[in-house]
Coordinates of C-alpha atoms and ligand atoms in Angstrom, one line a residue:
M8 CA 15.8 -19.2 -21.5
R9 CA 15.4 -15.5 -21.8
S10 CA 17.8 -12.8 -20.7
S11 CA 17.3 -9.0 -20.2
G12 CA 20.3 -7.0 -19.1
N13 CA 22.0 -8.9 -16.3
W14 CA 18.9 -11.0 -15.6
V15 CA 18.1 -14.4 -16.8
R16 CA 14.7 -16.1 -16.7
A17 CA 14.9 -19.9 -17.4
K18 CA 13.0 -23.1 -17.0
V19 CA 15.1 -25.7 -15.1
V20 CA 14.1 -29.3 -15.7
C21 CA 14.3 -31.1 -12.4
D22 CA 13.3 -34.6 -11.2
G23 CA 10.3 -33.3 -9.2
G24 CA 9.1 -31.1 -12.1
D25 CA 10.1 -28.0 -13.9
V26 CA 11.0 -24.9 -11.9
T27 CA 11.3 -21.4 -13.3
I28 CA 14.3 -19.3 -12.2
V29 CA 14.6 -15.5 -12.4
A30 CA 18.1 -14.6 -11.4
L31 CA 21.0 -12.2 -11.9
A32 CA 23.4 -13.9 -14.4
S33 CA 26.0 -14.3 -11.6
M34 CA 23.4 -16.0 -9.4
V35 CA 22.3 -18.7 -11.9
P36 CA 24.3 -21.6 -10.4
R37 CA 22.8 -20.8 -6.9
A38 CA 19.3 -20.5 -8.4
V39 CA 19.6 -23.8 -10.2
A40 CA 20.7 -25.6 -7.0
A41 CA 17.7 -24.0 -5.1
A42 CA 15.4 -25.0 -8.0
A43 CA 16.4 -28.6 -7.7
E44 CA 15.6 -28.5 -4.0
L45 CA 12.3 -26.8 -4.5
S46 CA 11.3 -29.3 -7.2
R47 CA 11.6 -32.1 -4.7
D48 CA 9.2 -30.3 -2.4
Q49 CA 5.8 -31.7 -3.4
T50 CA 3.9 -29.2 -1.2
Q51 CA 4.8 -26.3 -3.5
T52 CA 2.0 -25.5 -6.0
E53 CA 2.9 -25.4 -9.7
G54 CA 2.6 -21.6 -9.8
A55 CA 5.0 -21.2 -6.9
R56 CA 7.9 -23.0 -8.4
T57 CA 10.0 -20.0 -8.9
V58 CA 13.2 -19.2 -7.0
L59 CA 13.8 -15.5 -6.5
T60 CA 17.4 -14.3 -6.3
E61 CA 17.4 -11.1 -8.2
N62 CA 17.6 -7.7 -6.4
T63 CA 18.0 -9.0 -3.0
G64 CA 20.6 -6.6 -1.7
L65 CA 20.3 -3.1 -0.3
F66 CA 20.1 -0.5 -3.0
I67 CA 22.2 2.4 -1.9
G68 CA 23.8 5.1 -4.0
G69 CA 22.9 3.2 -7.2
T70 CA 24.7 0.0 -6.2
W71 CA 23.5 -3.3 -4.7
R72 CA 25.2 -4.4 -1.5
P73 CA 24.8 -6.8 1.4
A74 CA 23.9 -5.6 4.9
S75 CA 27.0 -4.4 6.8
D76 CA 26.5 -7.2 9.3
G77 CA 25.5 -9.8 6.7
G78 CA 22.0 -9.9 8.2
L79 CA 19.1 -11.3 6.1
I80 CA 15.3 -11.1 6.0
E81 CA 13.6 -14.4 5.0
V82 CA 10.7 -13.7 2.7
Q83 CA 8.0 -16.3 2.8
D84 CA 5.2 -17.3 0.5
P85 CA 1.9 -16.9 2.5
A86 CA 0.3 -19.6 0.4
N87 CA 2.5 -22.3 2.0
G88 CA 4.8 -20.6 4.5
K89 CA 7.9 -21.6 2.5
I90 CA 10.9 -19.3 2.2
I91 CA 11.1 -17.9 -1.3
A92 CA 14.0 -15.4 -0.9
E93 CA 16.6 -14.0 1.5
V94 CA 17.0 -10.2 1.4
A95 CA 19.7 -8.1 3.0
S96 CA 18.4 -6.6 6.2
G97 CA 19.9 -3.1 6.6
T98 CA 21.6 -1.9 9.8
V99 CA 21.6 1.6 11.3
D100 CA 25.0 2.1 9.5
D101 CA 23.5 1.1 6.2
A102 CA 20.6 3.4 6.8
L103 CA 23.0 6.3 7.5
A104 CA 24.9 5.4 4.3
A105 CA 21.6 5.7 2.4
V106 CA 21.0 9.1 4.0
A107 CA 24.5 10.2 2.9
A108 CA 23.8 8.9 -0.6
A109 CA 20.4 10.7 -0.8
Q110 CA 22.0 13.9 0.6
A111 CA 24.9 13.8 -1.9
A112 CA 22.4 13.4 -4.8
L113 CA 20.0 16.1 -3.6
P114 CA 21.7 19.3 -4.9
S115 CA 21.9 18.2 -8.5
W116 CA 18.5 16.4 -8.4
R117 CA 16.6 19.5 -7.2
Q118 CA 18.3 21.5 -9.9
T119 CA 17.5 19.0 -12.6
P120 CA 14.9 20.5 -15.0
P121 CA 11.4 19.4 -14.1
R122 CA 11.0 18.1 -17.6
E123 CA 13.9 15.7 -17.1
R124 CA 12.6 14.5 -13.8
S125 CA 9.3 14.0 -15.4
E126 CA 10.7 11.9 -18.2
I127 CA 12.4 9.6 -15.8
L128 CA 9.1 9.0 -14.0
R129 CA 7.3 8.5 -17.3
R130 CA 9.9 5.9 -18.4
A131 CA 9.4 4.2 -15.0
F132 CA 5.6 4.1 -15.7
E133 CA 6.3 2.5 -19.1
L134 CA 8.7 -0.1 -17.7
M135 CA 6.2 -1.1 -15.0
T136 CA 3.5 -1.4 -17.6
E137 CA 5.7 -3.5 -19.8
R138 CA 6.6 -5.8 -16.9
R139 CA 3.1 -6.0 -15.4
E140 CA 3.0 -9.7 -15.3
Q141 CA 6.5 -10.1 -13.8
L142 CA 5.7 -7.6 -11.1
A143 CA 2.3 -9.0 -10.4
E144 CA 3.8 -12.4 -9.9
L145 CA 6.4 -11.1 -7.5
I146 CA 3.7 -9.3 -5.5
V147 CA 1.6 -12.6 -5.2
R148 CA 4.7 -14.5 -4.2
E149 CA 5.5 -12.4 -1.2
N150 CA 2.1 -10.9 -0.3
G151 CA -0.2 -13.7 -1.2
K152 CA -3.0 -11.7 -2.9
A153 CA -4.8 -13.2 -5.9
L154 CA -3.1 -12.5 -9.2
T155 CA -6.0 -10.4 -10.4
D156 CA -5.6 -8.1 -7.4
A157 CA -1.8 -8.0 -8.0
R158 CA -2.3 -7.1 -11.7
S159 CA -4.6 -4.3 -10.6
E160 CA -2.1 -3.1 -8.1
V161 CA 0.7 -2.9 -10.7
V162 CA -1.5 -0.8 -13.0
Y163 CA -2.6 1.4 -10.1
A164 CA 1.0 1.7 -8.8
A165 CA 2.4 2.6 -12.3
E166 CA -0.3 5.3 -12.6
F167 CA 1.4 7.2 -9.8
F168 CA 4.5 7.5 -11.9
R169 CA 2.5 8.7 -14.9
W170 CA 0.5 11.1 -12.8
Y171 CA 3.5 12.7 -11.2
A172 CA 5.4 12.7 -14.4
E173 CA 2.7 15.1 -15.5
E174 CA 2.6 17.0 -12.2
A175 CA 6.4 17.5 -12.2
V176 CA 6.2 20.1 -14.9
R177 CA 3.3 22.0 -13.2
A178 CA 5.2 23.3 -10.2
E179 CA 3.3 26.2 -8.8
G180 CA 4.1 29.6 -7.2
S181 CA 2.6 33.0 -7.1
V182 CA 3.3 36.7 -7.1
Q183 CA 1.0 39.3 -5.5
T184 CA 1.2 42.9 -4.5
A185 CA 1.4 43.4 -0.7
P186 CA -1.8 45.2 0.6
G187 CA 0.3 48.2 1.6
G188 CA 1.6 48.4 -2.0
A189 CA 5.3 48.7 -1.0
N190 CA 6.5 45.4 -2.2
K191 CA 5.6 42.1 -4.0
I192 CA 4.9 38.8 -2.2
L193 CA 6.7 36.1 -4.2
V194 CA 5.8 32.5 -3.2
L195 CA 7.9 29.6 -4.3
R196 CA 7.5 25.8 -3.7
Q197 CA 10.8 24.1 -3.1
A198 CA 11.7 20.4 -2.6
V199 CA 11.7 19.7 1.1
G200 CA 14.9 17.6 0.9
V201 CA 15.9 14.1 1.8
A202 CA 12.8 12.0 2.5
L203 CA 12.3 8.8 4.5
L204 CA 9.5 6.7 3.0
I205 CA 8.1 3.8 5.1
T206 CA 5.6 1.5 3.5
P207 CA 3.4 -1.4 4.5
W208 CA 3.1 -4.9 3.1
N209 CA -0.5 -4.8 1.8
F210 CA 0.2 -2.9 -1.4
P211 CA 4.0 -3.3 -1.8
A212 CA 4.1 -1.6 -5.2
A213 CA 1.4 1.1 -4.9
M214 CA 2.3 2.4 -1.5
A215 CA 5.9 2.9 -2.6
T216 CA 5.1 4.6 -6.0
R217 CA 2.5 6.8 -4.3
K218 CA 5.4 8.3 -2.3
I219 CA 8.3 8.0 -4.7
G220 CA 6.4 9.6 -7.6
P221 CA 5.6 12.9 -5.9
A222 CA 8.9 13.0 -4.0
L223 CA 11.0 12.7 -7.3
A224 CA 8.6 15.1 -9.1
A225 CA 9.2 17.7 -6.4
G226 CA 13.0 17.3 -6.5
C227 CA 13.4 15.3 -3.3
T228 CA 15.7 12.3 -2.9
V229 CA 14.4 9.3 -1.0
I230 CA 15.2 6.3 1.3
L231 CA 12.5 3.7 0.9
K232 CA 12.1 1.3 3.9
P233 CA 9.6 -1.4 2.8
A234 CA 7.8 -3.8 5.1
S235 CA 9.8 -6.8 6.0
D236 CA 7.1 -9.1 4.8
T237 CA 7.3 -7.7 1.2
P238 CA 10.7 -6.2 0.4
L239 CA 11.1 -7.8 -3.1
T240 CA 8.6 -5.6 -4.9
A241 CA 10.3 -2.4 -3.4
L242 CA 13.7 -3.7 -4.6
A243 CA 12.3 -4.4 -8.0
L244 CA 11.0 -0.8 -8.2
G245 CA 14.4 0.5 -7.2
A246 CA 15.9 -1.4 -10.2
I247 CA 13.2 -0.1 -12.5
L248 CA 13.8 3.5 -11.5
A249 CA 17.5 3.1 -12.0
E250 CA 16.8 1.7 -15.5
A251 CA 14.5 4.5 -16.2
G252 CA 17.4 6.9 -15.6
A253 CA 17.1 8.0 -11.9
P254 CA 20.7 8.9 -11.1
P255 CA 22.5 7.1 -8.2
G256 CA 21.4 8.1 -4.8
I257 CA 18.0 9.6 -5.9
V258 CA 16.2 6.4 -4.8
N259 CA 17.7 4.2 -2.1
V260 CA 15.9 1.0 -1.0
L261 CA 16.6 -0.3 2.5
P262 CA 14.7 -3.3 3.7
S263 CA 15.4 -3.9 7.4
R264 CA 14.1 -6.0 10.2
R265 CA 15.3 -3.4 12.6
S266 CA 12.6 -1.0 11.6
A267 CA 12.4 0.9 14.9
A268 CA 16.2 1.4 15.2
V269 CA 16.5 2.4 11.6
G270 CA 13.5 4.8 11.8
E271 CA 14.9 6.4 14.9
A272 CA 18.4 6.9 13.6
V273 CA 17.3 8.3 10.2
L274 CA 14.8 10.7 11.8
A275 CA 17.5 11.9 14.2
D276 CA 19.8 12.8 11.3
P277 CA 19.5 16.5 10.5
R278 CA 20.0 15.8 6.8
V279 CA 16.5 14.2 6.7
R280 CA 13.7 16.7 6.4
K281 CA 10.7 14.6 5.5
L282 CA 8.9 11.5 6.7
S283 CA 6.2 10.0 4.6
F284 CA 4.7 6.9 6.4
T285 CA 2.0 4.5 5.5
G286 CA 1.1 1.9 8.1
S287 CA -0.7 1.3 11.3
T288 CA -1.8 4.2 13.6
E289 CA 0.1 2.7 16.5
V290 CA 3.4 2.7 14.6
G291 CA 2.6 6.1 13.2
R292 CA 2.1 7.6 16.6
G293 CA 5.6 6.4 17.6
L294 CA 7.1 7.8 14.5
L295 CA 5.5 11.2 15.0
A296 CA 7.0 11.3 18.4
E297 CA 10.5 10.5 16.9
A298 CA 10.0 13.1 14.2
A299 CA 9.1 15.7 16.8
K300 CA 12.6 15.6 18.2
T301 CA 14.0 17.0 15.0
V302 CA 10.8 18.7 13.8
V303 CA 10.7 16.7 10.6
N304 CA 7.9 17.4 8.2
C305 CA 5.5 14.4 8.3
S306 CA 2.8 13.0 6.1
M307 CA 1.0 10.1 7.7
E308 CA -1.3 7.5 6.0
L309 CA -2.6 5.4 8.9
G310 CA -5.2 2.8 9.8
G311 CA -8.9 2.8 8.9
N312 CA -12.1 1.4 10.1
A313 CA -14.4 2.1 7.2
P314 CA -18.1 2.0 7.7
F315 CA -20.3 0.9 4.8
V316 CA -23.7 2.5 5.3
V317 CA -26.8 1.3 3.3
L318 CA -29.9 3.5 3.7
A319 CA -33.4 2.1 3.3
D320 CA -33.8 3.5 -0.2
A321 CA -30.6 2.1 -1.7
D322 CA -30.6 -0.1 -4.7
L323 CA -29.9 -3.5 -3.0
D324 CA -28.2 -5.1 -6.0
Q325 CA -25.9 -2.2 -6.4
A326 CA -25.3 -2.1 -2.6
V327 CA -24.4 -5.8 -2.5
A328 CA -22.1 -5.6 -5.5
G329 CA -20.5 -2.5 -4.0
A330 CA -20.1 -4.3 -0.6
M331 CA -18.2 -7.2 -2.4
V332 CA -15.7 -4.8 -3.9
A333 CA -15.3 -2.5 -0.9
K334 CA -14.8 -5.5 1.4
M335 CA -12.9 -7.9 -0.9
R336 CA -10.5 -5.7 -2.8
N337 CA -7.1 -7.0 -1.9
G338 CA -8.8 -9.8 0.1
G339 CA -9.9 -7.3 2.8
E340 CA -6.3 -6.4 3.5
A341 CA -6.7 -2.7 2.6
C342 CA -6.9 0.4 4.8
T343 CA -9.9 1.3 2.6
S344 CA -11.5 -2.0 3.1
A345 CA -15.1 -1.8 4.4
N346 CA -14.9 -2.9 8.0
R347 CA -18.4 -2.5 9.4
F348 CA -21.7 -2.7 7.5
Y349 CA -24.5 -0.6 8.9
V350 CA -27.7 -1.5 7.0
H351 CA -31.2 -0.2 7.5
A352 CA -33.2 -2.8 9.6
S353 CA -35.9 -3.1 6.8
I354 CA -33.3 -4.6 4.4
A355 CA -30.5 -5.8 6.6
G356 CA -31.6 -9.5 6.5
E357 CA -31.9 -9.5 2.7
F358 CA -28.6 -7.6 2.3
A359 CA -26.7 -10.0 4.5
A360 CA -28.1 -13.1 2.9
R361 CA -27.3 -11.9 -0.6
F362 CA -23.8 -10.7 0.5
A363 CA -23.2 -14.2 2.0
T364 CA -24.3 -15.9 -1.2
A365 CA -21.9 -13.7 -3.2
M366 CA -19.0 -14.4 -0.8
E367 CA -19.6 -18.2 -1.0
K368 CA -19.0 -18.0 -4.8
L369 CA -15.4 -16.8 -4.3
T370 CA -12.7 -19.4 -4.9
V371 CA -10.1 -19.4 -2.2
G372 CA -6.6 -20.7 -3.0
P373 CA -2.9 -19.7 -3.8
G374 CA -2.9 -16.4 -5.5
L375 CA -1.1 -17.8 -8.6
E376 CA -3.5 -20.6 -9.2
P377 CA -5.9 -19.9 -12.1
G378 CA -9.4 -18.9 -10.9
T379 CA -8.4 -17.8 -7.4
D380 CA -10.4 -14.9 -6.2
L381 CA -9.0 -14.8 -2.6
G382 CA -5.5 -15.7 -1.6
P383 CA -4.1 -16.2 1.9
L384 CA -3.6 -13.6 4.6
V385 CA -0.1 -12.2 4.7
N386 CA 1.2 -14.2 7.7
A387 CA 0.4 -16.4 10.7
A388 CA -0.2 -13.4 13.0
A389 CA -2.8 -11.9 10.6
L390 CA -4.6 -15.3 10.5
E391 CA -4.7 -15.5 14.2
K392 CA -5.9 -11.9 14.6
V393 CA -8.8 -12.4 12.1
S394 CA -9.8 -15.7 13.8
E395 CA -9.9 -14.1 17.2
L396 CA -12.0 -11.2 16.0
V397 CA -14.5 -13.5 14.5
E398 CA -14.7 -15.7 17.6
G399 CA -15.1 -12.6 19.7
A400 CA -18.0 -11.4 17.5
I401 CA -19.7 -14.8 17.7
G402 CA -19.2 -14.8 21.5
A403 CA -20.9 -11.4 21.5
G404 CA -24.0 -12.8 19.7
A405 CA -23.3 -12.4 16.0
R406 CA -24.8 -15.0 13.6
V407 CA -22.5 -16.8 11.1
L408 CA -24.0 -16.5 7.6
T409 CA -21.0 -18.0 5.9
G410 CA -17.3 -18.8 6.5
A411 CA -15.9 -18.0 10.0
R412 CA -13.0 -20.4 9.9
A413 CA -9.5 -20.9 8.6
L414 CA -8.8 -23.4 5.9
D415 CA -7.2 -26.6 7.1
R416 CA -4.2 -26.5 4.8
A417 CA -0.7 -25.0 4.7
G418 CA -0.6 -21.3 4.3
Y419 CA -2.8 -18.6 5.9
F420 CA -6.2 -19.0 4.4
Y421 CA -9.4 -17.7 5.9
L422 CA -12.8 -18.2 4.4
P423 CA -14.9 -15.3 3.1
T424 CA -17.1 -14.5 6.1
V425 CA -20.4 -12.7 6.7
L426 CA -21.7 -12.2 10.2
G427 CA -25.3 -11.0 10.7
D428 CA -27.0 -9.2 13.6
V429 CA -23.7 -8.1 15.1
P430 CA -24.3 -6.2 18.3
P431 CA -23.2 -2.5 18.0
D432 CA -20.7 -2.9 20.9
A433 CA -19.0 -6.1 19.5
P434 CA -15.2 -5.6 19.7
I435 CA -14.8 -6.5 16.0
L436 CA -16.4 -3.2 15.1
G437 CA -13.7 -1.2 16.9
E438 CA -10.7 -2.8 15.2
E439 CA -9.3 -2.9 11.7
I440 CA -10.1 -6.5 10.7
F441 CA -7.7 -6.6 7.7
G442 CA -9.3 -9.8 6.4
P443 CA -12.2 -11.2 4.4
V444 CA -14.8 -10.7 7.2
A445 CA -17.9 -8.6 7.0
P446 CA -19.9 -7.8 10.2
V447 CA -23.5 -6.6 9.4
V448 CA -25.2 -4.3 12.0
P449 CA -28.9 -3.2 11.5
F450 CA -29.9 0.4 12.3
D451 CA -33.2 2.2 12.5
T452 CA -32.5 5.9 11.8
V453 CA -30.0 7.7 9.6
D454 CA -28.8 9.7 12.6
E455 CA -28.2 6.4 14.5
A456 CA -26.2 5.1 11.5
V457 CA -24.1 8.3 11.3
A458 CA -23.4 8.2 15.0
M459 CA -22.2 4.5 14.8
A460 CA -20.2 5.2 11.7
N461 CA -18.4 8.1 13.4
D462 CA -17.9 6.3 16.7
T463 CA -14.2 5.5 16.1
E464 CA -10.8 7.1 16.4
F465 CA -10.3 6.5 12.7
G466 CA -11.5 8.6 9.8
L467 CA -10.0 7.3 6.6
V468 CA -12.9 6.4 4.3
S469 CA -16.7 5.8 4.5
Y470 CA -19.1 4.2 2.0
L471 CA -22.7 5.3 1.6
Y472 CA -25.4 3.7 -0.5
T473 CA -28.7 5.6 -1.1
G474 CA -31.2 6.2 -3.9
D475 CA -31.4 9.9 -3.0
L476 CA -28.4 12.1 -3.9
A477 CA -29.5 15.0 -1.7
T478 CA -29.8 12.8 1.3
G479 CA -26.5 11.2 0.3
L480 CA -24.6 14.5 0.2
R481 CA -26.1 15.6 3.5
V482 CA -24.9 12.3 5.1
C483 CA -21.5 12.7 3.4
E484 CA -21.1 16.1 5.2
A485 CA -21.8 14.4 8.5
L486 CA -19.5 11.4 8.1
E487 CA -16.1 12.0 9.7
A488 CA -13.8 10.7 6.9
G489 CA -11.2 12.1 4.6
M490 CA -12.8 10.2 1.7
I491 CA -16.3 8.9 0.9
G492 CA -17.5 6.5 -1.7
L493 CA -21.1 7.6 -2.5
N494 CA -22.8 4.7 -4.3
R495 CA -19.2 3.7 -5.3
P496 CA -17.0 1.1 -3.7
V497 CA -13.6 2.4 -4.7
V498 CA -12.1 5.7 -3.8
S499 CA -8.5 5.2 -4.7
D500 CA -7.4 7.2 -7.7
P501 CA -3.9 8.6 -8.4
A502 CA -5.5 11.9 -9.5
A503 CA -7.5 12.3 -6.2
P504 CA -6.3 13.4 -2.7
F505 CA -6.1 10.2 -0.7
G506 CA -6.0 10.5 3.1
G507 CA -7.7 10.5 6.4
V508 CA -8.9 12.7 9.3
K509 CA -8.8 12.0 13.0
Q510 CA -6.2 9.3 13.8
S511 CA -6.2 8.0 10.2
G512 CA -3.6 10.4 9.2
I513 CA -2.1 13.8 8.3
G514 CA -1.8 15.1 4.8
R515 CA -2.8 13.7 1.4
E516 CA -1.3 11.4 -1.2
G517 CA -2.2 11.5 -4.9
G518 CA -3.6 14.4 -6.9
H519 CA -1.9 17.8 -6.7
D520 CA -1.9 17.7 -2.9
G521 CA 0.4 14.7 -3.0
L522 CA 3.1 16.8 -4.7
L523 CA 2.8 19.7 -2.3
E524 CA 3.5 17.3 0.6
F525 CA 7.1 17.1 -0.6
T526 CA 7.6 20.8 -0.9
E527 CA 8.1 23.7 1.5
T528 CA 6.7 27.2 0.9
K529 CA 9.2 30.0 0.6
Y530 CA 8.0 33.6 0.6
I531 CA 10.2 36.4 -0.7
A532 CA 9.3 40.0 0.1
V533 CA 10.6 41.8 -2.9
Q534 CA 10.7 45.4 -4.0
W535 CA 11.2 46.4 -7.6
Ligands
NAP4 P1 2.9 -1.4 10.4 O1 3.1 -2.5 11.3 O2 2.6 -0.1 11.0 O3 4.2 -1.3 9.5 C1 4.3 -0.4 8.4 C2 5.8 -0.1 8.1 O4 6.4 0.5 9.3 C3 6.6 -1.3 7.8 O5 7.6 -1.0 6.9 C4 7.3 -1.7 9.1 O6 8.5 -2.4 9.0 C5 7.5 -0.3 9.6 N1 7.7 -0.2 11.1 C6 7.1 -0.9 12.0 N2 7.5 -0.5 13.3 C7 8.3 0.6 13.1 C8 9.0 1.5 13.9 N3 8.9 1.4 15.2 N4 9.7 2.5 13.4 C9 9.8 2.6 12.0 N5 9.2 1.8 11.2 C10 8.4 0.8 11.7 O7 1.7 -1.7 9.3 P2 1.5 -2.9 8.4 O8 1.0 -4.0 9.2 O9 2.7 -3.1 7.5 O10 0.4 -2.4 7.4 C11 -1.0 -2.4 7.7 C12 -1.4 -1.1 8.3 O11 -1.2 -0.1 7.3 C13 -2.9 -1.0 8.5 O12 -3.2 -0.4 9.7 C14 -3.4 -0.2 7.3 O13 -4.6 0.4 7.6 C15 -2.3 0.7 7.1 N6 -2.4 1.3 5.8 C16 -2.8 2.6 5.6 C17 -2.9 3.1 4.3 C18 -3.3 4.5 4.1 O14 -3.1 5.0 3.0 N7 -3.9 5.2 5.1 C19 -2.6 2.3 3.2 C20 -2.2 1.0 3.4 C21 -2.1 0.5 4.7 P3 8.6 -3.9 9.4 O15 7.7 -4.6 8.4 O16 10.0 -4.2 9.1 O17 8.2 -4.0 10.8

């Protein structure tokens, strides 16, 4: 048994096998009882035998509390569909209490010296780094991804705290002489105010830290509404930030099943001046309409439909290796995931065959099982959507090179799939697949490839493989995307401006731009 602060981590010896519990000290008896029940359930994998009872309340004004109506969200393990935790589901009243807490904390937080804000973020980075394994396990439990992906996510997520700890002390402004010479133009950047942060389930840690980091660095206070599929990681982050020294009310975490009602009420509250949303374009459109009513400042990170273009002169080994990473990072459940593969007709067959061989080598299984490369999809609806898209593509004439079916076992597993000769008008190419499926489409000319790549309402990221840098840069200019991986399968970097054009979003996260999203410009005309 180990304890840290109020938390206890212990192995409980039960009839059906040992179970690890991680619980608040006061919750240990309940956790032990649940452990005994879980132990009797032989369908649980060894790695999944942990009962989660810590940080399951709403985190408002620095305290943990139940929902005002006692409502709960059941969190399931996508590897087997079992309930692993019950989390308080915030009501509209709870959401407004979080707004009040964030508003009360705002004046002193925005006056707090940047160095102090920076040091809290730096400490949060260190705590996340120290607890990488614990956090990664938590992410796997509620999201399903492979442990290797979860570990990478924790490192990536923590980096946002480190980056914005560094940015916090680099607040910018300017002074210039007005052209007429009569006065000076003084420009300040000030914290926008109370911010509502809404995040998706696919990167439960990184999508939260990518918003919390710059918000706190700028001097904003926040209400984080995580996805209902993955609230546990967000709550763990709330606890870490409090431990790192964030005063009460600076970071409030409010899981809620009533996302629409909560979003509407919070955005209608005049105390709230910022919305930073990451999620689907469909939900984003609705939130923009809500935000318009009170003219709230919005940053939107929305859906993607990333093309992966391979020109005839590309290094095929490099392109296939890149395709594996661009497609399979996070099991294909990423907004940056390559969704459509446009490959020059002279190499499309060879590319697809090698891609299929590489996909077949992946080990599919529960994320915590050693050796797993690909975990389950997040829930039953995701599995159904991916299955339907693949069936539709096959119906449209695509050839199955590997996969193309769900696994016949508990949980939401879908085999790594490569589809060849996909017709350019197949519906799968117009939708975000969000799963381990790669449709390959041959093309004849570069212009044709660019036209197909741009033929979408989305414009988040594109990938391009070519042996000629000059051609590559010319094509990059023509591709309609906020980010491009040129001979590189990963674009995400805390130091870089992440975001999309067209209906993939408004604004940027990460880099210096990410900090500016949480500030307003104030201009003072001054005479001295
Ligand atoms: P989603 O359904 O749009 O949900 C995102 C978040 O919005 C969740 O917290 C959800 O809460 C909440 N929500 C849903 N309906 C709402 C409403 N009417 N009002 C207020 N909040 C609402 O997206 P998802 O399925 O979680 O995530 C996948 C999507 O996110 C994909 O489209 C992906 O491309 C996109 N994404 C984009 C980026 C980027 O940086 N551009 C990064 C990651 C993911 P509940 O869970 O409680 O419904």
